[in-house]
C-alpha cells in the first residue's frame, strides 16, 4: 500500500470518527432537551417564609410534631416553615381556609399538599382538580410561588401518585414532587398506618421536597 492510499484511509477513518462524535453529541443534546425539567422558583432569602399547607399529611399525623415534614424541612432549608396542616380537610375546605393564612403570614413560597381526603372519599376528580388549581391561583395572585406535592390514589395494587397532580403541574407550570408520598406509603417501615407516614416517612418526604427546592433554584 503506497503513501497516498494510507493517507486516504486515515482521512476516511478520521471523518467517520468525527461524524460519530457529532452524532453522539447531537443525540445527547436531544435527550437533554426532551427530558422533563422542574419549573424554576424564585430564590428564597435567608429570612424567607414557607407556608406548608394541607391536611393530616402536612400536620404530621402519625409522628411527633417535631417529626412532621414541615419541621424537618425547616431544619434542612434553614428557612422558617409554617405548618398549616388541618387533618381531615378536603380540598374545598382548603380553598376557604387558605386566603386568611396567606394574608396573615405573607409567605414567599406555598407548598401545597392537598386532595388526599378527596381521593379517599371518592370526590369527583374534576372538583378536586378545580379546587387545587384555585389554591394555586390564590397564591400566585399575591405573587407567591407554589410547589405541589402529589398524593397517591387509593389502589389495591402498588401505590402511585394520582396523575392529576402531574397534569396540573404541567399545565400551570408548577413544580411537582411526584413520588415521595407514594414511595413512603408503599412501605410498612415508613408509615404509621395505611394512610400516614411515621417519623422516618416524613423525613423522606422532607428530603425529597428539599431536593426539589434545590433543583428549582429556590435554595
XYZ file of C-alpha atoms in Angstrom:
219
model
C 0.000 0.000 0.000
C 1.514 3.324 -1.036
C 1.572 6.520 0.980
C -1.386 8.076 -0.869
C -3.640 5.101 -0.140
C -2.639 5.079 3.535
C -3.331 8.784 3.817
C -6.742 8.426 2.180
C -7.755 5.632 4.550
C -6.566 7.590 7.574
C -8.594 10.615 6.476
C -11.657 8.395 5.944
C -11.321 6.946 9.444
C -10.977 10.457 10.860
C -14.123 11.605 9.041
C -16.074 8.576 10.306
C -14.845 9.164 13.852
C -15.749 12.856 13.653
C -19.202 12.041 12.264
C -19.792 9.520 15.042
C -18.732 12.026 17.693
C -21.004 14.709 16.256
C -23.866 12.210 16.116
C -23.416 11.233 19.749
C -23.262 14.867 20.851
C -26.439 15.685 18.911
C -28.213 12.678 20.400
C -27.180 13.721 23.900
C -28.393 17.261 23.312
C -31.702 15.940 22.006
C -32.229 13.702 25.031
C -31.346 16.559 27.364
C -33.715 18.927 25.592
C -36.554 16.411 25.719
C -36.030 15.398 29.356
C -38.539 16.934 31.778
C -37.099 19.665 33.970
C -38.681 21.098 37.097
C -40.068 24.597 36.794
C -37.916 27.298 38.358
C -38.754 29.115 41.573
C -37.517 32.447 42.878
C -34.546 32.097 45.253
C -35.594 32.112 48.905
C -33.784 34.692 51.014
C -32.431 33.543 54.394
C -35.395 35.210 56.133
C -37.987 33.822 53.704
C -41.194 32.235 54.984
C -42.555 28.964 53.600
C -46.192 28.035 54.200
C -46.735 24.261 54.199
C -50.470 23.898 53.587
C -52.550 20.756 53.527
C -54.311 18.113 55.584
C -53.029 15.453 58.004
C -50.069 14.669 55.749
C -48.838 18.206 56.378
C -49.897 18.331 60.027
C -47.762 15.255 60.686
C -50.383 12.764 61.857
C -48.613 9.533 62.772
C -45.495 11.152 64.238
C -44.418 13.642 66.885
C -44.863 17.332 65.923
C -41.132 17.818 65.552
C -41.006 14.888 63.121
C -43.557 16.326 60.672
C -42.260 17.079 57.196
C -42.558 20.886 57.664
C -40.424 20.695 60.826
C -37.851 18.533 59.064
C -37.861 20.833 56.050
C -37.250 23.863 58.255
C -34.096 22.223 59.589
C -32.938 21.198 56.112
C -33.634 24.514 54.402
C -32.672 26.989 57.091
C -35.908 28.867 56.348
C -38.942 29.351 58.534
C -41.601 26.781 57.620
C -45.123 27.267 58.969
C -47.105 24.069 59.434
C -50.656 24.809 58.278
C -51.913 21.236 58.107
C -55.539 20.556 59.041
C -56.298 16.833 59.464
C -59.380 15.588 57.654
C -59.721 18.654 55.454
C -60.944 18.248 51.888
C -59.799 20.492 49.067
C -62.987 22.551 49.248
C -62.112 23.433 52.847
C -58.600 24.315 51.766
C -59.948 26.868 49.293
C -61.888 28.501 52.130
C -59.026 28.438 54.657
C -56.036 29.409 52.520
C -56.707 33.124 51.830
C -56.630 34.058 55.512
C -53.327 32.267 56.054
C -51.765 33.899 53.008
C -52.760 37.315 54.340
C -51.615 36.500 57.874
C -48.200 35.042 57.090
C -47.420 36.569 53.668
C -45.173 33.644 52.711
C -42.621 33.640 49.931
C -43.484 30.069 48.962
C -46.554 27.860 49.317
C -46.017 24.093 49.499
C -49.404 22.602 48.700
C -50.166 19.008 49.719
C -53.896 18.630 49.306
C -56.563 16.372 47.852
C -55.808 13.181 49.768
C -59.110 13.185 51.626
C -60.933 13.861 48.375
C -59.320 10.774 46.870
C -60.178 8.638 49.900
C -63.815 9.754 49.819
C -64.135 9.435 46.047
C -64.868 13.118 45.495
C -65.248 13.912 41.795
C -61.764 14.339 40.339
C -62.698 17.452 38.398
C -63.908 19.121 41.589
C -60.650 18.288 43.347
C -58.619 19.487 40.380
C -60.527 22.762 40.269
C -60.002 23.339 43.990
C -56.266 22.650 43.801
C -55.914 24.971 40.828
C -57.899 27.616 42.714
C -55.491 27.383 45.656
C -52.538 27.748 43.308
C -54.207 30.812 41.805
C -54.846 32.327 45.245
C -51.122 32.193 45.955
C -49.973 33.368 42.549
C -52.363 36.307 42.591
C -50.382 37.504 45.608
C -47.014 36.932 43.948
C -46.322 33.748 45.921
C -44.531 30.812 44.298
C -46.081 27.354 44.614
C -44.664 23.847 44.889
C -47.162 20.984 44.645
C -46.738 17.647 46.434
C -48.579 14.757 44.784
C -50.732 12.388 46.830
C -51.153 8.725 45.838
C -54.501 7.449 44.639
C -56.045 4.594 46.668
C -55.458 1.289 44.926
C -55.230 -2.419 45.667
C -52.008 -2.586 43.698
C -48.791 -0.612 44.073
C -49.416 2.969 45.154
C -48.708 5.637 42.570
C -49.207 9.392 42.635
C -52.543 10.383 41.194
C -51.821 11.614 37.638
C -53.947 14.689 38.309
C -51.017 16.344 40.093
C -48.526 15.945 37.268
C -51.133 17.235 34.851
C -51.800 20.312 36.968
C -48.078 20.945 37.295
C -47.512 20.708 33.567
C -50.438 22.911 32.601
C -49.859 25.585 35.243
C -46.041 25.315 35.189
C -45.804 24.423 38.855
C -43.002 22.157 40.130
C -44.386 18.883 41.493
C -42.821 16.468 43.970
C -44.390 13.470 42.305
C -43.259 10.358 44.148
C -42.306 10.818 47.796
C -45.655 10.050 49.423
C -46.363 7.107 47.134
C -42.923 5.709 47.977
C -43.434 6.120 51.724
C -46.973 4.754 51.884
C -45.924 1.674 49.924
C -43.509 0.648 52.691
C -44.608 -0.621 56.102
C -41.381 0.556 57.727
C -42.110 4.176 56.748
C -45.764 4.518 57.723
C -47.699 4.717 60.977
C -50.935 3.426 59.438
C -52.207 2.758 55.904
C -52.557 6.459 55.050
C -49.997 8.288 57.214
C -46.189 8.227 57.312
C -44.244 7.742 60.519
C -41.243 9.821 61.516
C -38.967 8.097 59.017
C -41.546 8.581 56.284
C -41.910 12.287 56.953
C -38.131 12.630 56.949
C -38.049 11.101 53.478
C -40.769 13.469 52.256
C -38.889 16.470 53.651
C -35.671 15.349 51.964
C -37.393 14.946 48.613
C -39.086 18.338 48.877
C -35.794 19.925 49.888
C -34.061 18.358 46.885
C -36.719 19.742 44.559
C -36.309 23.202 46.087
C -32.607 22.991 45.280
C -33.272 21.741 41.743
C -35.740 24.550 41.050
C -33.381 27.259 42.304
C -35.310 28.173 45.445
C -32.384 27.092 47.649
